[in-house]
Short mmCIF file of C-alpha atoms in Angstrom, two decimals:
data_model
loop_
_atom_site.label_atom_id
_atom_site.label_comp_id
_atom_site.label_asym_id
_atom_site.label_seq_id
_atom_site.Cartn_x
_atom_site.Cartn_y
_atom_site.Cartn_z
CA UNK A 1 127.54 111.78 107.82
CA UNK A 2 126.06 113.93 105.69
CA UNK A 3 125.13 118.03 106.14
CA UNK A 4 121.34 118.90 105.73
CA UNK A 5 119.67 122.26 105.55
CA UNK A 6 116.08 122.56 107.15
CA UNK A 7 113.88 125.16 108.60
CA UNK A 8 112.31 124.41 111.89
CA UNK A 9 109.75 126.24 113.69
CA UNK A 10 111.19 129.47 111.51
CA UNK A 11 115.12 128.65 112.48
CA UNK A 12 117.53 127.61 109.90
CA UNK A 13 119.53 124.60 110.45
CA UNK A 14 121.96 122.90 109.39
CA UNK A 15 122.71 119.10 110.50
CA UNK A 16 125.38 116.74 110.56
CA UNK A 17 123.85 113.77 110.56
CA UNK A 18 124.02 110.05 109.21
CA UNK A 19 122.25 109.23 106.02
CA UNK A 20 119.76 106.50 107.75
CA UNK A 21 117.74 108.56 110.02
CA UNK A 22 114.43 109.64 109.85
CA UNK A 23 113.56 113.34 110.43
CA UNK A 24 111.82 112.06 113.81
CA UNK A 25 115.25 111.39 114.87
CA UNK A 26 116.72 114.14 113.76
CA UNK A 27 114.50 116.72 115.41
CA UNK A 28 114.85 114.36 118.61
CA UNK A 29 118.45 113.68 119.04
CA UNK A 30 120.15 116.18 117.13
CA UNK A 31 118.14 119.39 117.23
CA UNK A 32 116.89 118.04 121.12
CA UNK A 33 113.44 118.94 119.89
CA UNK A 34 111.27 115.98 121.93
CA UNK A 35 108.19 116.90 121.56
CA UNK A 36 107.15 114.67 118.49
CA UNK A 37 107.02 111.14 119.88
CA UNK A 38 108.61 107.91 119.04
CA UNK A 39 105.56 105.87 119.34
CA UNK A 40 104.87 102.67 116.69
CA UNK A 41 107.67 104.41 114.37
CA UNK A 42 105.81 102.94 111.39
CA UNK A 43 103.17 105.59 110.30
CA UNK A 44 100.31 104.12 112.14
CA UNK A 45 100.13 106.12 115.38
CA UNK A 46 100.68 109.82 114.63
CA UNK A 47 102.53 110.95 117.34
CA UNK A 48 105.04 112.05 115.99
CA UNK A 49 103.39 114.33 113.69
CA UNK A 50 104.62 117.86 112.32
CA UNK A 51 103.88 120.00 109.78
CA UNK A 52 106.10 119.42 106.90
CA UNK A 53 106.25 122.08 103.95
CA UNK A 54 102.83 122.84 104.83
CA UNK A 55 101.41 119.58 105.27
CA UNK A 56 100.68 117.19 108.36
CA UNK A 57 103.27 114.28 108.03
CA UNK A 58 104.02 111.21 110.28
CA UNK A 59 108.42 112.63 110.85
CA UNK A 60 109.07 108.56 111.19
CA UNK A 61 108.29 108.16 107.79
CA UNK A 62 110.51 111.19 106.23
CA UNK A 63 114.32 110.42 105.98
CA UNK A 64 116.01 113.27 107.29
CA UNK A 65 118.14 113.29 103.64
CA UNK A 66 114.86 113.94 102.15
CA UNK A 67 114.44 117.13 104.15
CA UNK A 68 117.01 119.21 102.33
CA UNK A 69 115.48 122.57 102.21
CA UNK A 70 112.47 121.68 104.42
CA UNK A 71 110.25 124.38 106.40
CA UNK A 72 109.10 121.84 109.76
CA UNK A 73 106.63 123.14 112.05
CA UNK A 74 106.90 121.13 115.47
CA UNK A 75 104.66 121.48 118.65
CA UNK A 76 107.94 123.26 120.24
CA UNK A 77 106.68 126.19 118.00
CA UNK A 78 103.02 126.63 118.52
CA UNK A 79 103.45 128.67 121.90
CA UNK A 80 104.13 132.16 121.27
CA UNK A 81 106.46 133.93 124.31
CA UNK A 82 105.77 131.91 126.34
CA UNK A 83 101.80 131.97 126.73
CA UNK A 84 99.57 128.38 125.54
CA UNK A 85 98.24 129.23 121.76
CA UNK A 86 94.47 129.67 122.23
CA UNK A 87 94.19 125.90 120.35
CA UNK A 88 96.51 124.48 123.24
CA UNK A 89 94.37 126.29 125.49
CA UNK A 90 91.13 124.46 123.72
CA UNK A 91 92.98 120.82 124.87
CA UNK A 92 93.37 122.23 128.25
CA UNK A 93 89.88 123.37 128.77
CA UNK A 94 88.49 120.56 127.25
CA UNK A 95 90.54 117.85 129.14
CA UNK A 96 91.55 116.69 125.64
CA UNK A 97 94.44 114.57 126.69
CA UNK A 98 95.61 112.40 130.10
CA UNK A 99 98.19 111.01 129.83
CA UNK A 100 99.37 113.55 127.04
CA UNK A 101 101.59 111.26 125.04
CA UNK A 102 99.23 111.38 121.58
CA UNK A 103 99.16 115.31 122.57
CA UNK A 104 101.96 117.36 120.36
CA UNK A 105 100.70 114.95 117.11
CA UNK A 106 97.31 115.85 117.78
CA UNK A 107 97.61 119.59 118.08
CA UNK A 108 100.19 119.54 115.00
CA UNK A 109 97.40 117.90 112.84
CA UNK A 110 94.87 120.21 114.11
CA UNK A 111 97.13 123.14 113.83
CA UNK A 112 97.76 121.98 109.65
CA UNK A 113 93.99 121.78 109.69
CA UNK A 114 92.71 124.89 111.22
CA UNK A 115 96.09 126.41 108.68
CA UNK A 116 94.34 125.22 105.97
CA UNK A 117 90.35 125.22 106.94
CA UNK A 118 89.56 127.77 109.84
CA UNK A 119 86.47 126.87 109.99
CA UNK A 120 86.36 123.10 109.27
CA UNK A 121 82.59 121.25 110.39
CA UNK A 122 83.05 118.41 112.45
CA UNK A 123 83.35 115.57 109.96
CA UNK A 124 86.24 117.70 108.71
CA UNK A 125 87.92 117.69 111.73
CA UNK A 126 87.03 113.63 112.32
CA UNK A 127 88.64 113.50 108.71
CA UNK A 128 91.89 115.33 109.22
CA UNK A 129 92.65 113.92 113.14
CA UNK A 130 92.02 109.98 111.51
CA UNK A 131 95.98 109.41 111.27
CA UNK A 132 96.34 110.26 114.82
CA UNK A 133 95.80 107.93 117.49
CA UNK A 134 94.74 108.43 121.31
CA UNK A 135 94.11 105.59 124.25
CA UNK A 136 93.13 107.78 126.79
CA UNK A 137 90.31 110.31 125.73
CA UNK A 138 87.98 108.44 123.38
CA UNK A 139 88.37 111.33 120.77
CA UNK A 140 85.16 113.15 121.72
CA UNK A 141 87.23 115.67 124.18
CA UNK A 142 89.62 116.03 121.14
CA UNK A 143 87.30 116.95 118.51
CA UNK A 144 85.53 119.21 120.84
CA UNK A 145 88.47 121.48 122.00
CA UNK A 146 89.63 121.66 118.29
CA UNK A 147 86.09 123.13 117.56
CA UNK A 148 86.08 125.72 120.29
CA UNK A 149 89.64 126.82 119.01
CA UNK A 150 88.00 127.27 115.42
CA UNK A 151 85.62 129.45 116.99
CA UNK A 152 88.26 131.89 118.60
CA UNK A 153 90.96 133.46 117.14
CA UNK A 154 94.59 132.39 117.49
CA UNK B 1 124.69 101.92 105.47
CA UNK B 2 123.18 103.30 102.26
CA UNK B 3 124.29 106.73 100.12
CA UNK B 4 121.82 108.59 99.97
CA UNK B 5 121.18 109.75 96.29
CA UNK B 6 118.78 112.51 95.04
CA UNK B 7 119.00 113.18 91.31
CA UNK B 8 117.50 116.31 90.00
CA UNK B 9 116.88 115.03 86.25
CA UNK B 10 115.90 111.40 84.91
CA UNK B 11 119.36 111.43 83.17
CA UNK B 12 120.93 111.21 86.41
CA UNK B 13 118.18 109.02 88.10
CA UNK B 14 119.24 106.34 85.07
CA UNK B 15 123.08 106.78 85.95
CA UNK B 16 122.77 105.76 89.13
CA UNK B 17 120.36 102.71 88.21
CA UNK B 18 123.18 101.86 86.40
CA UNK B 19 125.62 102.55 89.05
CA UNK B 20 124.29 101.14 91.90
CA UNK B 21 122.74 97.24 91.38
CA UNK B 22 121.40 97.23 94.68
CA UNK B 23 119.52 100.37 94.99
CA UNK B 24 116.33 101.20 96.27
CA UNK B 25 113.60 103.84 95.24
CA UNK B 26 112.09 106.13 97.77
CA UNK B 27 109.03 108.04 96.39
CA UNK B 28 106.49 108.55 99.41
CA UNK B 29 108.63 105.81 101.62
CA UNK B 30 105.64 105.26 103.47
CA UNK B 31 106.58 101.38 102.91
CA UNK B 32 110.64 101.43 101.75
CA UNK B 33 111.37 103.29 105.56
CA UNK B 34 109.21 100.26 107.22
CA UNK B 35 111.25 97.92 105.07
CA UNK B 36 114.44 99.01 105.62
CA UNK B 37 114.23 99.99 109.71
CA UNK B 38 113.32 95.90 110.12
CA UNK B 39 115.73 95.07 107.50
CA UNK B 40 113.86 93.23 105.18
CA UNK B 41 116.08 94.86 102.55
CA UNK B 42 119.54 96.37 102.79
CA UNK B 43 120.56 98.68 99.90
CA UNK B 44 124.02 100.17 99.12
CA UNK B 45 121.87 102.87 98.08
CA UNK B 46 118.42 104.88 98.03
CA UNK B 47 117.60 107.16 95.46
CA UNK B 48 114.93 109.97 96.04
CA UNK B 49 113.07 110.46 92.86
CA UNK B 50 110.82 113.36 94.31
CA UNK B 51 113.44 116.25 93.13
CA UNK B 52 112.79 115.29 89.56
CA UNK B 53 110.62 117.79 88.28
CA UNK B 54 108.39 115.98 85.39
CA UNK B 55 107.96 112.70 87.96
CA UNK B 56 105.59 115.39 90.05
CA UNK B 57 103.17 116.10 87.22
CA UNK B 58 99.64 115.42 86.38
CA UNK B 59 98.68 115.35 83.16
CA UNK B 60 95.93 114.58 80.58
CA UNK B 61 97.29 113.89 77.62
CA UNK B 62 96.05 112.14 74.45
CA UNK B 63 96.77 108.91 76.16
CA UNK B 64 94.58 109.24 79.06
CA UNK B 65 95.52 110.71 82.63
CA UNK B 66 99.50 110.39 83.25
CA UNK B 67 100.30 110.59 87.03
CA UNK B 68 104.02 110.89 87.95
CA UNK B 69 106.11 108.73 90.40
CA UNK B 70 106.47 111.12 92.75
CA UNK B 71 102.88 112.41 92.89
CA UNK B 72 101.21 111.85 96.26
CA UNK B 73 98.00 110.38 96.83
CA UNK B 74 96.53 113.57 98.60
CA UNK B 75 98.08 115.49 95.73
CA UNK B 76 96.18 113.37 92.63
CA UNK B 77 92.96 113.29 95.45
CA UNK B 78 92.87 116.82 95.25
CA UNK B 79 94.07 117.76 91.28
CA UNK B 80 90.29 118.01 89.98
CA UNK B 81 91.11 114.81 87.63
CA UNK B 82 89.83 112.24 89.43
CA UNK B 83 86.34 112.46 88.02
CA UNK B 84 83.83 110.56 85.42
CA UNK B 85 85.31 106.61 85.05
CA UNK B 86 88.38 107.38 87.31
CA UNK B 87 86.13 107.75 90.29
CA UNK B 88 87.31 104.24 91.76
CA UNK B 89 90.45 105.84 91.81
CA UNK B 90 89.09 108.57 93.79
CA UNK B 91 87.22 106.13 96.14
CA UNK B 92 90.38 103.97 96.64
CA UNK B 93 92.68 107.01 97.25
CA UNK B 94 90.46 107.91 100.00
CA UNK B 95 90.48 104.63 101.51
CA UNK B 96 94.50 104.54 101.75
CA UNK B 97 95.56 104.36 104.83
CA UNK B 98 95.22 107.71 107.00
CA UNK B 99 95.63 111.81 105.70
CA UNK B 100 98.42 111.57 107.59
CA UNK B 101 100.13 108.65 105.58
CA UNK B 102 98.36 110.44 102.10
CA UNK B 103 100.30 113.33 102.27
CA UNK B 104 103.79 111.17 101.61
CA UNK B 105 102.50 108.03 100.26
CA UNK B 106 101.95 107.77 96.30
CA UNK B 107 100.20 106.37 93.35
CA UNK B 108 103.61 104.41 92.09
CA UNK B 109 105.05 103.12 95.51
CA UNK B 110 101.49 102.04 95.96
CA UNK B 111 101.45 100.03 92.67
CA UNK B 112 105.52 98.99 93.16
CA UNK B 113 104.78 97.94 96.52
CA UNK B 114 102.78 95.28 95.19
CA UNK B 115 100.62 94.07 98.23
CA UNK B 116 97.55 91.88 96.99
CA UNK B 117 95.09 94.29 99.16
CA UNK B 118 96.53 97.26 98.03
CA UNK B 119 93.69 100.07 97.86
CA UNK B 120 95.22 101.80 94.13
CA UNK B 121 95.23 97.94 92.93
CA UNK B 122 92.53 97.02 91.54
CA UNK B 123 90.88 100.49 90.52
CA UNK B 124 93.83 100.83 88.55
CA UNK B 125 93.52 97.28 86.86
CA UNK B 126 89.38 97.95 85.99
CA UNK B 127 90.16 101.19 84.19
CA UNK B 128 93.20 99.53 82.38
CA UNK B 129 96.44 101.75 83.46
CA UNK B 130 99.93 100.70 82.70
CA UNK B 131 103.07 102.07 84.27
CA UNK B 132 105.77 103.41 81.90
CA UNK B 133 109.46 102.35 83.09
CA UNK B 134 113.32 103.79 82.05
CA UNK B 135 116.00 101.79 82.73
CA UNK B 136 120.01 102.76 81.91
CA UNK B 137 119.71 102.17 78.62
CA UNK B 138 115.87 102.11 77.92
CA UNK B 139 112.47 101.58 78.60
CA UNK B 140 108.92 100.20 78.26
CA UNK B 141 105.08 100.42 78.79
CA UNK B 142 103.64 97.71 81.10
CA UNK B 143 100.18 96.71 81.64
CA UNK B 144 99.13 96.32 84.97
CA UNK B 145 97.21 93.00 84.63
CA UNK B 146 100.87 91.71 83.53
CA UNK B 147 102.93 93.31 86.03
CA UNK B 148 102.01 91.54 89.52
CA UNK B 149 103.71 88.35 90.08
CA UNK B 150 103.08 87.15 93.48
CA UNK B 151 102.82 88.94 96.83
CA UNK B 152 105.09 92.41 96.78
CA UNK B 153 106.16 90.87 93.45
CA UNK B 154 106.28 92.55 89.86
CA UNK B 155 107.92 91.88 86.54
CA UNK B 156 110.52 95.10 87.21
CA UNK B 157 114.07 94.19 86.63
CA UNK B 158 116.69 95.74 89.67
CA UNK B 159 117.66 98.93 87.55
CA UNK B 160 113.92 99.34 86.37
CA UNK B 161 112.22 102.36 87.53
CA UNK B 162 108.38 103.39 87.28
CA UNK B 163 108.17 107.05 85.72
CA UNK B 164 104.67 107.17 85.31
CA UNK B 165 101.22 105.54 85.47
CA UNK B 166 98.44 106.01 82.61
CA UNK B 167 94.90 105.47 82.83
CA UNK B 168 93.27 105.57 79.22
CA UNK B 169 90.17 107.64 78.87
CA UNK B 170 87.02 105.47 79.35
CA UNK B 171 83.61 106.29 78.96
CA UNK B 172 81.34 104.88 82.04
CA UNK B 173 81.42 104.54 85.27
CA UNK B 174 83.51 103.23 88.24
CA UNK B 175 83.94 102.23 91.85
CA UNK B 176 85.70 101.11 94.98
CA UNK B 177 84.58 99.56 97.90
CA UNK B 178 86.41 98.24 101.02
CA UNK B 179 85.93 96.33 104.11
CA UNK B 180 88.58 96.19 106.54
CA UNK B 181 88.60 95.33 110.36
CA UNK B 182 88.13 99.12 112.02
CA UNK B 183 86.54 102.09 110.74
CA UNK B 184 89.47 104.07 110.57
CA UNK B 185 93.07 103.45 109.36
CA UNK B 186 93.42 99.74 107.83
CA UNK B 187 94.81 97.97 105.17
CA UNK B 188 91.95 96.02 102.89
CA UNK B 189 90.73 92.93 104.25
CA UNK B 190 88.93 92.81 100.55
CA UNK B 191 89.16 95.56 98.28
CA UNK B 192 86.55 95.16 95.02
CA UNK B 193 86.12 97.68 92.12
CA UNK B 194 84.33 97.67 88.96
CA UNK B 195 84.20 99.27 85.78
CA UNK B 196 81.27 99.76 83.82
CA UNK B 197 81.27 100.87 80.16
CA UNK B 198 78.04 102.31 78.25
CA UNK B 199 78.09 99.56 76.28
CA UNK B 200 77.54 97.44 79.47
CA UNK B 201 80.95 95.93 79.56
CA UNK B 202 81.65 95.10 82.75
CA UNK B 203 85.14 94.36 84.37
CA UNK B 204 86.26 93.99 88.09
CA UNK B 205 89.20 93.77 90.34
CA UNK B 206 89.78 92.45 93.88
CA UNK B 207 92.74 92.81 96.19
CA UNK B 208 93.47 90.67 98.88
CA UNK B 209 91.61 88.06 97.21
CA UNK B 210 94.67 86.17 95.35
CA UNK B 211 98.37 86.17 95.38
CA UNK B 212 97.74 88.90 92.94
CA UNK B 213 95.24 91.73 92.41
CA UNK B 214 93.04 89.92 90.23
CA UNK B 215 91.19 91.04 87.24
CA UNK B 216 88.14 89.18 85.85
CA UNK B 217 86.84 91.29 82.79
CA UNK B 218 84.20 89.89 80.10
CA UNK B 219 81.12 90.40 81.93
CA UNK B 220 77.89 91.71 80.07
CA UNK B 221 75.45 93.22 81.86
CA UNK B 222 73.25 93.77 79.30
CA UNK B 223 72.92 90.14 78.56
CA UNK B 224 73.68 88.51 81.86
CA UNK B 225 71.94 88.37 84.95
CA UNK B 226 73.78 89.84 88.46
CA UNK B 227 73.59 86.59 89.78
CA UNK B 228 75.56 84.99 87.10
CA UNK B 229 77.91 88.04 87.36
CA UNK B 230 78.68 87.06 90.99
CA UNK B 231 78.88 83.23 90.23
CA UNK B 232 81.60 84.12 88.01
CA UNK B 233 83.84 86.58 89.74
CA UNK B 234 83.51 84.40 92.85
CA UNK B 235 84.56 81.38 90.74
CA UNK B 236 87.67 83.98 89.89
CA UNK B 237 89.05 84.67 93.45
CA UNK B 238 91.39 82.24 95.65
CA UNK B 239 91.65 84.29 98.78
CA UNK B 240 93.65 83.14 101.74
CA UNK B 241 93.07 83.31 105.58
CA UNK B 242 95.64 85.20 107.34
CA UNK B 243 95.21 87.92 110.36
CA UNK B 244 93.13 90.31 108.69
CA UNK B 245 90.67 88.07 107.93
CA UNK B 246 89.53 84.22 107.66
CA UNK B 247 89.28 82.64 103.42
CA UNK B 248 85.45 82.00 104.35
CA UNK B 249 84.88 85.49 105.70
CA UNK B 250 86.83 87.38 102.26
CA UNK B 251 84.68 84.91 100.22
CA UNK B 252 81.56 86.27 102.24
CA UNK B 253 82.84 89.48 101.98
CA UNK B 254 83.96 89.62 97.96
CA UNK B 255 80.46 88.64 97.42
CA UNK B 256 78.92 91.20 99.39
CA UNK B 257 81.05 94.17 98.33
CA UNK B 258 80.67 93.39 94.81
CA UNK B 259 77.03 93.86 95.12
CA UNK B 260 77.86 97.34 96.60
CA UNK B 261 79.95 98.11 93.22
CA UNK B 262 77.31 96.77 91.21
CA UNK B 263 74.68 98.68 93.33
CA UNK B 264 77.16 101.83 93.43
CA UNK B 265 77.13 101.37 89.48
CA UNK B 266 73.31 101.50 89.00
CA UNK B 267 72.42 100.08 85.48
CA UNK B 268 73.50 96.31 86.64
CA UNK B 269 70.61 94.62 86.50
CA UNK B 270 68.94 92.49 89.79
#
């Protein structure tokens, strides 16, 4: 066991935790933050996606020991008191998920996109979701609600 | 269980290379965390290199462009160097894996990972780079073209670490093309680039077409016709069925992207 210091959704934290996890695991089990997803655990799915120091990052392919001193955004932050952030509101309206599972990666890679680009065209946004699989949708109700939520303000 | 080790100067990286024989390097981990959740490989330890300032650098230097160990592929996609004869590099960068998978993967795990189809492969052989190495007590250059051995193979001894990667300035031009079995995230089913000098020197690479990246170099395009270009890279290539793709199909498939890097590279005559 080992301590490590991290900043998560703008809390400090620091975790007791074994050497051989992955920050997935760490925000799952030990800070009980579930809304990343354990889904292929090998960097092909995107699910469990969150914005690390800035930057969208598959959390199954960060060790937690590699965290020390990290600033993590997860998809437990992205609603303000309580109310849908007008992005989250975009997947609603736009029926951009079913059965939700691909859901907090996608609006975490969206969210480190619009961050970055608020106003990205539509091959931008293609470009930036490509890590970040869905089997319900078909994408096109995806890209769509993270175009309306460019247009509005967050 | 491992120790988890994260030295904040080489010094200390090349203590515990000597310290711990069965250690393993985790730049982007993008592969090592695959590896060692399905235990492939079990180290006493792992040693993060990315808290080592002068392994995150880009630089162009007399040599050429240095790239650091621990710099990521979206971070050398988006320095501004990747222009002129490194575009293959550019091309290839683009083509790894997902943004997602960019943002922690990089230009030396790529390389030390060794896979025949990997994207940073072959543009890296065409535009002659070699990797510079420290070890406890020491260190070398090594050419790329001698530093693959087999699949995820390479000529590094266990308490050999990449520093760096150096790309010598060339004057021409250069490019990357893939095919692989879906439009969007995928590892190379054939990977081809090509370098083309002003004096019409031609080389190319191919991944996933040999044990190996393999480099053919020697062509002249200013005194040999495409056709006998092809005949002779295909003549180069031994590539293997497996479940990305069947040996007739890469054969097909070396052939046709070639012509795409010849085509992408203009002056090569029809």
């Amino acid at each position: 066991m080992k301590a490590i210091n991290l900043t998560v959704n703008g809390e400090a934290h620091k975790v007791f935790c074994p050497e051989n996890i992955t920050l997935l695991t760490l925000l799952r089990e030990y800070l009980h933050l579930t809304g990343a997803k354990v889904g292929c655990a090998a960097g092909e799915c995107g699910a469990c996606t969150v914005i690390y120091n800035g930057k969208p990052v598959n959390s199954c392919m960060v060790l937690a020991m590699e965290a020390e001193g990290a600033v993590v955004e997860t998809i437990e932050g992205e609603a303000k008191d309580g109310k849908v952030s007008p992005l989250q509101q975009a997947f609603i309206d736009n029926h951009a998920l079913q059965c939700g599972f691909c859901t907090p990666g996608m609006i975490m890679s969206a969210r480190a996109l619009l961050d970055e680009n608020p106003k990205p065209s539509r091959d931008d946004i293609i470009h930036a979701m490509e890590g970040n699989l869905c089997r319900c949708t078909g994408y096109e109700p995806i890209i769509t609600a993270i175009e309306q939520a460019a247009g509005g303000v967050r | 269980m491992y120790t988890f080790l994260s030295p904040k100067t080489l010094e200390d990286a090349r203590g515990f290379l000597k310290s711990y024989p069965n250690l393993k390097i985790i730049a982007g981990g993008t592969d090592l965390i695959i590896g060692l959740r399905e235990g492939l490989f079990a180290p006493d330890a792992v040693m993060d290199i990315k808290q080592i300032p002068e392994l995150a650098q880009i630089k162009q230097t007399d040599e050429g462009l240095e790239i650091g160990a621990a710099v990521t592929v979206s971070e050398l996609l988006c320095s501004g160097h990747l222009s002129g004869a490194y575009n293959a590099l550019k091309e290839a960068g683009l083509e790894l894996a997902n943004s997602l998978l960019r943002n922690r993967a990089t230009l030396a795990g790529n390389i030390c990972n060794a896979s025949p189809g990997g994207d940073m492969l072959s543009a890296s052989l065409v535009l002659d780079a070699w990797v510079e190495t420290v070890t406890p007590e020491g260190g070398r250059k090594i050419s790329l073209s001698d530093f693959f051995t087999g699949p995820k193979k390479h000529v590094l001894k266990p308490d050999e670490m990449v520093i760096k990667t150096v790309y010598p300035k060339h004057q021409g031009k250069s490019a990357y093309r893939k095919k692989k079995r879906i439009r969007g995230h995928d590892l190379a089913q054939v990977g081809v680039s090509g370098l083309l000098k002003g004096d019409g020197v031609l080389t190319l690479a191919f991944g996933a077409c040999g044990p190996t990246p393999v480099l053919i170099g020697g062509f002249n395009t200013k005194t040999q016709s495409r056709a006998e270009i092809l005949d002779a890279a295909m003549n180069g290539i031994s590539p293997i069925g497996d479940v990305r793709a069947s040996k007739e199909h890469r054969q097909e498939m070396a052939r046709y992207l070639t012509e795409a890097v010849l085509d992408a590279l203009e002056e090569v005559r029809k």
